[in-house]
């Protein structure tokens, strides 16, 4: 089987790290990197430290408005698909790289496999919600990470070739957590002690593109008085500067970091404050309470189980949660058994 994997944004490199090595045990894989993320610490670092095979094609599309960015990808991906004629195209998640890859393949009648199918926020204002719904409806194989995701697909009439395989990000954590313990020195570098700091990430457009939401979030973090480490996504850095917002001295701003350092910062934090999809799940995997800077989440199980709280961009709610959110429930297993990648490849090998 010849598979073309299409990736382009940070979380997709991490997901591909879990799946690519399985693909390559028995099949041919060609990787297309769209170039959606391109800074060294948003892209190259992941290929190097996670041993992801170097992309066969880099489209270098860079940043841009949604239509322009997606359009540039679409045209270049189509050219490669026509030349390589794969048996299947594999896409991950819900970014512009995901919709460009799935649309290019679908129009050429090449079967699309969507990893992380069925996620829904039910908020169509999010670019990610548009990307994931469209991708699900043009995919041949839908690899859902949870039972909720399967239910969401079924509710939209998608019932064929829907597989609950578990979450490839759980596979990734299980594989890389010990490697991170051995290789990362981030705690020492930043002089951080176990459970004495909060980790924060912010990058979601619904927060960064709204000055009032960003102001409220920054003020809540400042006023909490807690030691907070914030690896700053380039999108957020740009808007913070534009809005002229200032962080106080309790917030330690660092550049985006590699996955191994990130795992260590997550595992040793006392709480996580984030609007990231991946980080919400990783907090759950590592028994760290998560305070989510969103009004809804696709990872609803983590909220139902009591380990994640939605606070939106409400300053008082964020401050209260930082002070007092303390889950005690026994955590349930929603995300599979760490073998999602094996299941995906087994299914594809049997069906293609
Ligand atoms: C994208 C995804 C989002 C995902 C996130 C993961 C879409 C619509 N959004 O959001 O779902 O959660 O990736 O991190 O696909 N930039 C740089 N250097 C880079 C990359 C980006 O400076 O290497 C800056 C540029 O100013 C760019 C902005 O960040 O305009 C946003 O990048 P973009 O890829 O468009 O969206 P993300 O916010 O990263
Ligand atoms: N991550 C990382 N370095 C960082 C911030 C995040 O390695 O500085 C990892 C994080 O551990 C998770 C993934 O990137 O595995 C999440 O990506 P992101 O938050 O960019 O996107 P989302 O998951 O919201 O789509």
CSV table of C-alpha atoms and ligand atoms in Angstrom, one decimal:
chain,number,residue,atom,x,y,z
A,1,UNK,CA,0.0,0.0,0.0
A,2,UNK,CA,1.3,3.5,-0.9
A,3,UNK,CA,0.1,6.1,1.6
A,4,UNK,CA,0.6,9.8,1.3
A,5,UNK,CA,0.5,11.6,4.7
A,6,UNK,CA,-0.3,15.3,4.6
A,7,UNK,CA,0.8,17.4,7.6
A,8,UNK,CA,1.6,21.0,8.2
A,9,UNK,CA,0.9,22.2,11.7
A,10,UNK,CA,2.6,21.4,15.1
A,11,UNK,CA,0.0,19.0,16.5
A,12,UNK,CA,0.1,17.0,13.2
A,13,UNK,CA,3.8,16.4,13.5
A,14,UNK,CA,3.2,14.8,16.9
A,15,UNK,CA,0.3,12.7,15.7
A,16,UNK,CA,2.3,11.6,12.6
A,17,UNK,CA,5.2,10.6,14.9
A,18,UNK,CA,2.9,7.9,16.4
A,19,UNK,CA,1.5,6.7,13.1
A,20,UNK,CA,4.4,7.0,10.5
A,21,UNK,CA,6.6,4.3,12.0
A,22,UNK,CA,3.6,1.9,11.9
A,23,UNK,CA,2.9,2.7,8.3
A,24,UNK,CA,6.5,2.0,7.3
A,25,UNK,CA,6.7,-1.4,8.9
A,26,UNK,CA,5.0,-2.9,5.8
A,27,UNK,CA,4.0,-0.1,3.5
A,28,UNK,CA,5.4,2.8,1.5
A,29,UNK,CA,4.8,6.3,3.0
A,30,UNK,CA,5.3,9.6,1.3
A,31,UNK,CA,5.1,12.7,3.5
A,32,UNK,CA,3.9,16.1,2.3
A,33,UNK,CA,4.6,19.0,4.6
A,34,UNK,CA,2.4,21.9,3.5
A,35,UNK,CA,4.6,24.5,5.3
A,36,UNK,CA,1.7,25.9,7.3
A,37,UNK,CA,4.0,26.0,10.3
A,38,UNK,CA,7.6,26.8,9.4
A,39,UNK,CA,9.5,28.4,12.3
A,40,UNK,CA,12.2,26.0,13.6
A,41,UNK,CA,10.5,25.6,16.9
A,42,UNK,CA,7.1,25.1,15.3
A,43,UNK,CA,8.2,22.5,12.8
A,44,UNK,CA,11.9,21.3,12.5
A,45,UNK,CA,12.3,20.5,16.2
A,46,UNK,CA,9.5,17.9,16.0
A,47,UNK,CA,11.0,16.1,13.0
A,48,UNK,CA,14.4,16.0,14.7
A,49,UNK,CA,13.5,14.9,18.2
A,50,UNK,CA,10.6,12.6,17.4
A,51,UNK,CA,12.4,10.9,14.6
A,52,UNK,CA,9.7,11.6,12.0
A,53,UNK,CA,10.9,10.8,8.5
A,54,UNK,CA,11.9,13.9,6.7
A,55,UNK,CA,9.1,15.1,4.3
A,56,UNK,CA,9.4,14.0,0.7
A,57,UNK,CA,7.8,17.3,-0.3
A,58,UNK,CA,7.7,20.6,1.4
A,59,UNK,CA,5.2,23.0,-0.2
A,60,UNK,CA,6.4,26.0,1.8
A,61,UNK,CA,3.0,27.7,1.6
A,62,UNK,CA,3.6,29.8,4.8
A,63,UNK,CA,1.0,31.9,6.5
A,64,UNK,CA,-1.9,33.8,5.0
A,65,UNK,CA,-5.7,34.3,5.0
A,66,UNK,CA,-7.7,31.1,5.1
A,67,UNK,CA,-8.7,31.0,1.5
A,68,UNK,CA,-5.3,31.9,0.1
A,69,UNK,CA,-3.4,29.5,2.4
A,70,UNK,CA,-5.8,26.6,1.7
A,71,UNK,CA,-5.9,27.4,-2.0
A,72,UNK,CA,-2.1,27.4,-2.4
A,73,UNK,CA,-1.9,24.0,-0.6
A,74,UNK,CA,-4.7,22.5,-2.7
A,75,UNK,CA,-3.1,23.3,-6.0
A,76,UNK,CA,0.3,22.0,-5.0
A,77,UNK,CA,-1.1,18.8,-3.3
A,78,UNK,CA,-3.1,18.0,-6.4
A,79,UNK,CA,0.0,18.1,-8.6
A,80,UNK,CA,1.8,15.7,-6.3
A,81,UNK,CA,-1.2,13.3,-6.0
A,82,UNK,CA,-1.4,13.1,-9.8
A,83,UNK,CA,2.3,12.3,-10.0
A,84,UNK,CA,2.4,9.8,-7.1
A,85,UNK,CA,-1.0,8.1,-7.5
A,86,UNK,CA,-1.2,6.8,-3.9
A,87,UNK,CA,-3.7,4.2,-2.7
A,88,UNK,CA,-4.7,6.4,0.2
A,89,UNK,CA,-4.2,9.9,1.6
A,90,UNK,CA,-3.9,10.2,5.4
A,91,UNK,CA,-4.9,13.5,7.1
A,92,UNK,CA,-4.9,14.5,10.8
A,93,UNK,CA,-7.2,16.8,12.8
A,94,UNK,CA,-8.8,20.0,11.6
A,95,UNK,CA,-6.3,22.5,10.2
A,96,UNK,CA,-6.2,24.2,6.8
A,97,UNK,CA,-3.6,21.5,5.8
A,98,UNK,CA,-6.3,18.9,6.7
A,99,UNK,CA,-9.0,20.3,4.5
A,100,UNK,CA,-6.6,21.0,1.6
A,101,UNK,CA,-5.3,17.5,1.7
A,102,UNK,CA,-8.6,15.8,2.0
A,103,UNK,CA,-10.2,17.9,-0.7
A,104,UNK,CA,-7.4,17.5,-3.2
A,105,UNK,CA,-7.5,13.7,-2.7
A,106,UNK,CA,-11.3,13.4,-2.7
A,107,UNK,CA,-11.6,15.3,-6.0
A,108,UNK,CA,-9.2,12.8,-7.6
A,109,UNK,CA,-11.2,9.9,-6.1
A,110,UNK,CA,-8.3,8.8,-3.9
A,111,UNK,CA,-9.6,7.4,-0.6
A,112,UNK,CA,-9.1,9.7,2.3
A,113,UNK,CA,-8.4,8.5,5.9
A,114,UNK,CA,-9.2,11.0,8.6
A,115,UNK,CA,-7.4,10.5,11.9
A,116,UNK,CA,-9.3,12.3,14.7
A,117,UNK,CA,-12.6,12.1,12.9
A,118,UNK,CA,-15.9,13.1,14.6
A,119,UNK,CA,-14.7,15.8,16.9
A,120,UNK,CA,-17.2,18.6,17.2
A,121,UNK,CA,-17.4,21.9,19.1
A,122,UNK,CA,-20.8,22.7,17.5
A,123,UNK,CA,-19.4,26.2,16.9
A,124,UNK,CA,-19.2,26.9,13.2
A,125,UNK,CA,-17.4,30.2,13.7
A,126,UNK,CA,-14.3,28.2,14.4
A,127,UNK,CA,-12.2,27.5,11.2
A,128,UNK,CA,-11.4,24.1,12.8
A,129,UNK,CA,-15.0,23.1,13.0
A,130,UNK,CA,-15.5,23.9,9.3
A,131,UNK,CA,-12.4,22.0,8.4
A,132,UNK,CA,-13.3,18.9,10.4
A,133,UNK,CA,-16.9,18.6,9.3
A,134,UNK,CA,-16.0,19.0,5.6
A,135,UNK,CA,-13.1,16.5,5.9
A,136,UNK,CA,-15.3,13.9,7.7
A,137,UNK,CA,-17.9,14.1,4.9
A,138,UNK,CA,-15.4,13.5,2.1
A,139,UNK,CA,-13.3,10.8,3.9
A,140,UNK,CA,-13.6,7.1,3.1
A,141,UNK,CA,-12.2,5.9,6.5
A,142,UNK,CA,-13.1,7.8,9.7
A,143,UNK,CA,-10.8,7.0,12.6
A,144,UNK,CA,-12.5,8.4,15.7
A,145,UNK,CA,-10.6,8.8,19.0
A,146,UNK,CA,-13.5,8.4,21.3
A,147,UNK,CA,-17.1,7.0,21.6
A,148,UNK,CA,-18.4,10.6,21.6
A,149,UNK,CA,-16.7,11.2,18.2
A,150,UNK,CA,-18.4,8.1,16.8
A,151,UNK,CA,-21.7,9.3,18.0
A,152,UNK,CA,-21.2,12.7,16.4
A,153,UNK,CA,-20.4,11.1,13.1
A,154,UNK,CA,-23.4,8.8,13.3
A,155,UNK,CA,-25.6,11.8,14.1
A,156,UNK,CA,-24.5,13.3,10.8
A,157,UNK,CA,-25.4,10.1,8.9
A,158,UNK,CA,-21.8,8.9,8.7
A,159,UNK,CA,-22.0,5.3,9.7
A,160,UNK,CA,-19.8,3.4,7.2
A,161,UNK,CA,-16.1,2.8,7.9
A,162,UNK,CA,-16.3,4.6,11.2
A,163,UNK,CA,-13.8,3.1,13.7
A,164,UNK,CA,-13.2,4.0,17.3
A,165,UNK,CA,-9.5,3.3,17.4
A,166,UNK,CA,-8.5,5.5,20.4
A,167,UNK,CA,-6.4,8.6,20.3
A,168,UNK,CA,-3.0,8.7,18.6
A,169,UNK,CA,-1.9,11.5,21.0
A,170,UNK,CA,-2.3,8.9,23.8
A,171,UNK,CA,0.0,6.6,21.8
A,172,UNK,CA,2.5,9.4,21.5
A,173,UNK,CA,2.5,10.3,25.2
A,174,UNK,CA,3.0,6.6,26.2
A,175,UNK,CA,5.9,6.3,23.7
A,176,UNK,CA,7.7,9.6,24.5
A,177,UNK,CA,7.2,10.2,28.2
A,178,UNK,CA,10.2,8.2,29.3
A,179,UNK,CA,12.3,9.5,26.5
A,180,UNK,CA,11.3,13.1,27.7
A,181,UNK,CA,12.4,12.2,31.2
A,182,UNK,CA,15.8,11.2,30.0
A,183,UNK,CA,16.4,13.9,27.4
A,184,UNK,CA,14.7,17.1,28.6
A,185,UNK,CA,16.4,19.5,30.9
A,186,UNK,CA,13.8,22.2,30.7
A,187,UNK,CA,12.9,22.1,34.4
A,188,UNK,CA,16.5,22.8,35.4
A,189,UNK,CA,16.9,25.4,32.7
A,190,UNK,CA,13.9,27.3,33.9
A,191,UNK,CA,14.6,26.6,37.6
A,192,UNK,CA,11.1,25.0,38.1
A,193,UNK,CA,10.1,22.6,40.8
A,194,UNK,CA,7.5,19.9,40.6
A,195,UNK,CA,4.0,21.2,41.2
A,196,UNK,CA,5.1,24.7,42.0
A,197,UNK,CA,4.1,26.4,38.8
A,198,UNK,CA,1.2,26.6,36.3
A,199,UNK,CA,1.7,25.9,32.6
A,200,UNK,CA,-0.3,28.0,30.1
A,201,UNK,CA,-0.7,28.0,26.3
A,202,UNK,CA,-2.9,30.3,24.2
A,203,UNK,CA,-3.3,30.3,20.5
A,204,UNK,CA,-6.9,29.8,19.5
A,205,UNK,CA,-8.1,32.4,17.0
A,206,UNK,CA,-11.3,33.0,18.9
A,207,UNK,CA,-9.1,34.3,21.8
A,208,UNK,CA,-6.2,35.9,20.0
A,209,UNK,CA,-8.3,37.8,17.4
A,210,UNK,CA,-10.5,39.4,20.1
A,211,UNK,CA,-8.8,42.2,22.0
A,212,UNK,CA,-11.4,42.0,24.9
A,213,UNK,CA,-10.9,38.2,25.4
A,214,UNK,CA,-7.1,38.6,25.2
A,215,UNK,CA,-7.1,41.5,27.7
A,216,UNK,CA,-9.2,39.5,30.1
A,217,UNK,CA,-7.0,36.4,29.9
A,218,UNK,CA,-3.8,38.3,30.3
A,219,UNK,CA,-5.2,40.3,33.3
A,220,UNK,CA,-6.4,37.1,34.9
A,221,UNK,CA,-3.0,35.4,34.6
A,222,UNK,CA,-1.3,38.6,35.9
A,223,UNK,CA,-3.6,39.1,38.8
A,224,UNK,CA,-3.5,35.4,39.9
A,225,UNK,CA,0.0,36.1,41.3
A,226,UNK,CA,0.9,32.5,40.5
A,227,UNK,CA,4.2,31.5,38.8
A,228,UNK,CA,3.1,30.8,35.3
A,229,UNK,CA,5.2,29.5,32.4
A,230,UNK,CA,3.8,30.4,29.0
A,231,UNK,CA,5.4,29.1,25.8
A,232,UNK,CA,4.1,31.7,23.4
A,233,UNK,CA,2.6,30.7,20.0
A,234,UNK,CA,3.7,33.1,17.3
A,235,UNK,CA,0.1,34.0,16.5
A,236,UNK,CA,-0.4,35.1,20.2
A,237,UNK,CA,2.9,37.0,20.3
A,238,UNK,CA,1.8,39.0,17.3
A,239,UNK,CA,-1.5,40.0,18.8
A,240,UNK,CA,-0.2,40.7,22.3
A,241,UNK,CA,2.2,43.2,20.7
A,242,UNK,CA,-0.6,44.7,18.5
A,243,UNK,CA,-2.9,45.1,21.5
A,244,UNK,CA,-0.1,46.5,23.6
A,245,UNK,CA,-0.8,44.0,26.4
A,246,UNK,CA,1.8,43.5,29.1
A,247,UNK,CA,2.5,40.4,31.3
A,248,UNK,CA,3.6,40.9,34.9
A,249,UNK,CA,6.7,39.5,36.4
A,250,UNK,CA,4.9,36.3,37.7
A,251,UNK,CA,4.5,35.2,34.0
A,252,UNK,CA,7.6,33.6,32.4
A,253,UNK,CA,7.2,33.9,28.7
A,254,UNK,CA,9.3,31.5,26.6
A,255,UNK,CA,9.4,30.7,22.9
A,256,UNK,CA,7.5,27.6,21.7
A,257,UNK,CA,9.3,24.4,22.8
A,258,UNK,CA,9.7,20.9,21.5
A,259,UNK,CA,7.4,18.1,22.5
A,260,UNK,CA,9.8,16.5,24.9
A,261,UNK,CA,10.2,19.7,26.9
A,262,UNK,CA,6.5,20.3,26.7
A,263,UNK,CA,5.7,16.8,28.2
A,264,UNK,CA,8.0,17.6,31.1
A,265,UNK,CA,6.5,21.0,31.7
A,266,UNK,CA,3.0,19.5,31.6
A,267,UNK,CA,3.7,16.5,33.8
A,268,UNK,CA,5.3,18.7,36.5
A,269,UNK,CA,2.8,21.6,36.5
A,270,UNK,CA,0.2,21.8,39.3
A,271,UNK,CA,-2.4,23.1,36.8
A,272,UNK,CA,-2.6,23.8,33.1
A,273,UNK,CA,-4.4,26.8,31.6
A,274,UNK,CA,-4.9,26.4,27.9
A,275,UNK,CA,-7.1,26.8,24.8
A,276,UNK,CA,-5.3,24.0,23.0
A,277,UNK,CA,-7.1,20.8,22.0
A,278,UNK,CA,-4.0,18.6,22.4
A,279,UNK,CA,-2.9,20.2,25.7
A,280,UNK,CA,-6.3,19.6,27.2
A,281,UNK,CA,-5.9,15.9,26.5
A,282,UNK,CA,-2.3,15.7,27.7
A,283,UNK,CA,-3.3,17.3,31.0
A,284,UNK,CA,-5.9,14.6,31.4
A,285,UNK,CA,-3.4,11.8,30.5
A,286,UNK,CA,-1.0,13.2,33.1
A,287,UNK,CA,-3.5,13.8,35.9
A,288,UNK,CA,-3.1,17.5,35.8
A,289,UNK,CA,-6.2,19.7,36.3
A,290,UNK,CA,-7.0,21.7,33.2
A,291,UNK,CA,-8.6,25.1,33.0
A,292,UNK,CA,-9.8,25.6,29.4
A,293,UNK,CA,-10.0,29.1,28.0
A,294,UNK,CA,-12.9,28.3,25.7
A,295,UNK,CA,-16.7,28.4,25.9
A,296,UNK,CA,-17.0,24.8,24.6
A,297,UNK,CA,-14.6,21.9,23.9
A,298,UNK,CA,-14.4,18.9,21.6
A,299,UNK,CA,-12.9,16.9,24.4
A,300,UNK,CA,-16.1,16.9,26.4
A,301,UNK,CA,-15.2,13.7,28.3
A,302,UNK,CA,-12.5,15.4,30.2
A,303,UNK,CA,-15.0,18.0,31.4
A,304,UNK,CA,-17.7,15.4,32.3
A,305,UNK,CA,-15.1,13.4,34.2
A,306,UNK,CA,-14.4,16.6,36.3
A,307,UNK,CA,-10.7,17.1,35.3
A,308,UNK,CA,-11.3,20.0,32.9
A,309,UNK,CA,-13.2,23.2,33.5
A,310,UNK,CA,-14.4,25.6,30.8
A,311,UNK,CA,-13.9,29.2,31.8
A,312,UNK,CA,-14.0,31.0,28.5
A,313,UNK,CA,-12.2,34.3,28.7
A,314,UNK,CA,-14.0,35.4,31.8
A,315,UNK,CA,-11.4,37.0,34.1
A,316,UNK,CA,-13.1,36.1,37.4
A,317,UNK,CA,-13.8,32.5,36.3
A,318,UNK,CA,-10.2,32.1,35.3
A,319,UNK,CA,-8.9,33.5,38.5
A,320,UNK,CA,-11.2,31.4,40.6
A,321,UNK,CA,-10.3,28.2,38.8
A,322,UNK,CA,-6.6,29.0,39.1
A,323,UNK,CA,-7.1,29.4,42.9
A,324,UNK,CA,-9.5,26.6,43.6
A,325,UNK,CA,-10.2,24.1,40.8
A,326,UNK,CA,-9.2,20.7,42.3
A,327,UNK,CA,-10.6,17.6,40.7
A,328,UNK,CA,-10.8,14.5,42.8
A,329,UNK,CA,-12.8,12.1,40.6
A,330,UNK,CA,-11.3,8.8,39.5
A,331,UNK,CA,-10.3,9.3,35.9
A,332,UNK,CA,-12.0,7.1,33.3
A,333,UNK,CA,-10.4,5.6,30.1
A,334,UNK,CA,-11.9,7.4,27.2
A,335,UNK,CA,-9.0,7.5,24.8
A,336,UNK,CA,-8.2,3.9,24.0
A,337,UNK,CA,-5.2,1.7,25.0
A,338,UNK,CA,-2.3,3.4,23.3
A,339,UNK,CA,-2.6,1.2,20.2
A,340,UNK,CA,-4.5,3.6,18.0
A,341,UNK,CA,-1.8,3.7,15.3
A,342,UNK,CA,-1.7,-0.1,15.1
A,343,UNK,CA,-5.4,-0.3,14.7
A,344,UNK,CA,-5.5,2.4,12.0
A,345,UNK,CA,-2.8,0.6,9.9
A,346,UNK,CA,-4.4,-2.8,10.4
A,347,UNK,CA,-7.8,-1.5,9.1
A,348,UNK,CA,-6.2,0.2,6.1
A,349,UNK,CA,-4.1,-2.9,5.2
A,350,UNK,CA,-7.3,-5.0,5.3
A,351,UNK,CA,-9.4,-2.6,3.3
A,352,UNK,CA,-7.2,-1.1,0.7
B,1,LIG,C1,-3.3,26.4,13.3
B,1,LIG,C2,-4.6,25.7,13.1
B,1,LIG,C3,-5.2,25.3,14.5
B,1,LIG,C4,-4.2,24.6,15.3
B,1,LIG,C5,-2.8,25.3,15.4
B,1,LIG,C6,-1.8,24.4,16.1
B,1,LIG,C7,-5.9,26.4,11.2
B,1,LIG,C8,-7.1,27.2,10.7
B,1,LIG,N1,-5.6,26.5,12.5
B,1,LIG,O1,-3.5,27.6,14.0
B,1,LIG,O2,-6.3,24.5,14.4
B,1,LIG,O3,-4.7,24.4,16.6
B,1,LIG,O4,-2.4,25.5,14.0
B,1,LIG,O5,-0.8,25.2,16.6
B,1,LIG,O6,-5.3,25.6,10.4
B,1,LIG,N2,3.2,31.8,12.5
B,1,LIG,C9,4.5,32.0,12.6
B,1,LIG,N3,5.3,31.0,12.4
B,1,LIG,C10,4.9,29.7,12.2
B,1,LIG,C11,3.5,29.5,12.1
B,1,LIG,C12,2.7,30.5,12.3
B,1,LIG,O7,5.0,33.1,12.9
B,1,LIG,O8,5.7,28.8,12.0
B,1,LIG,C13,2.2,32.9,12.8
B,1,LIG,C14,1.9,33.7,11.5
B,1,LIG,O9,1.8,35.1,11.9
B,1,LIG,C15,0.5,33.2,11.2
B,1,LIG,C16,-0.1,32.9,12.6
B,1,LIG,O10,1.0,32.4,13.4
B,1,LIG,O11,-0.3,34.1,10.5
B,1,LIG,C17,-1.1,31.8,12.6
B,1,LIG,O12,-0.7,30.6,11.9
B,1,LIG,P1,-1.7,29.6,11.3
B,1,LIG,O13,-1.0,28.3,10.9
B,1,LIG,O14,-2.5,30.3,10.2
B,1,LIG,O15,-2.7,29.3,12.4
B,1,LIG,P2,-2.5,28.7,13.9
B,1,LIG,O16,-3.0,29.8,14.8
B,1,LIG,O17,-1.1,28.3,14.1
B,2,LIG,N1,3.2,21.7,22.1
B,2,LIG,C1,4.6,21.7,22.0
B,2,LIG,N2,5.3,22.9,22.3
B,2,LIG,C2,4.6,24.0,22.6
B,2,LIG,C3,3.2,24.0,22.7
B,2,LIG,C4,2.5,22.8,22.4
B,2,LIG,O1,5.2,20.7,21.7
B,2,LIG,O2,5.3,25.0,22.9
B,2,LIG,C5,2.5,20.4,21.8
B,2,LIG,C6,1.5,20.0,22.9
B,2,LIG,O3,2.2,19.2,23.9
B,2,LIG,C7,0.5,19.2,22.1
B,2,LIG,C8,0.5,19.9,20.8
B,2,LIG,O4,1.7,20.7,20.7
B,2,LIG,O5,1.0,17.9,21.8
B,2,LIG,C9,-0.7,20.8,20.7
B,2,LIG,O6,-0.6,21.7,19.7
B,2,LIG,P1,-1.3,23.1,19.6
B,2,LIG,O7,-1.7,23.5,21.0
B,2,LIG,O8,-0.5,24.0,18.8
B,2,LIG,O9,-2.6,22.8,18.7
B,2,LIG,P2,-4.0,22.1,19.0
B,2,LIG,O10,-3.8,20.8,19.7
B,2,LIG,O11,-4.9,23.0,19.8
B,2,LIG,O12,-4.6,21.9,17.6
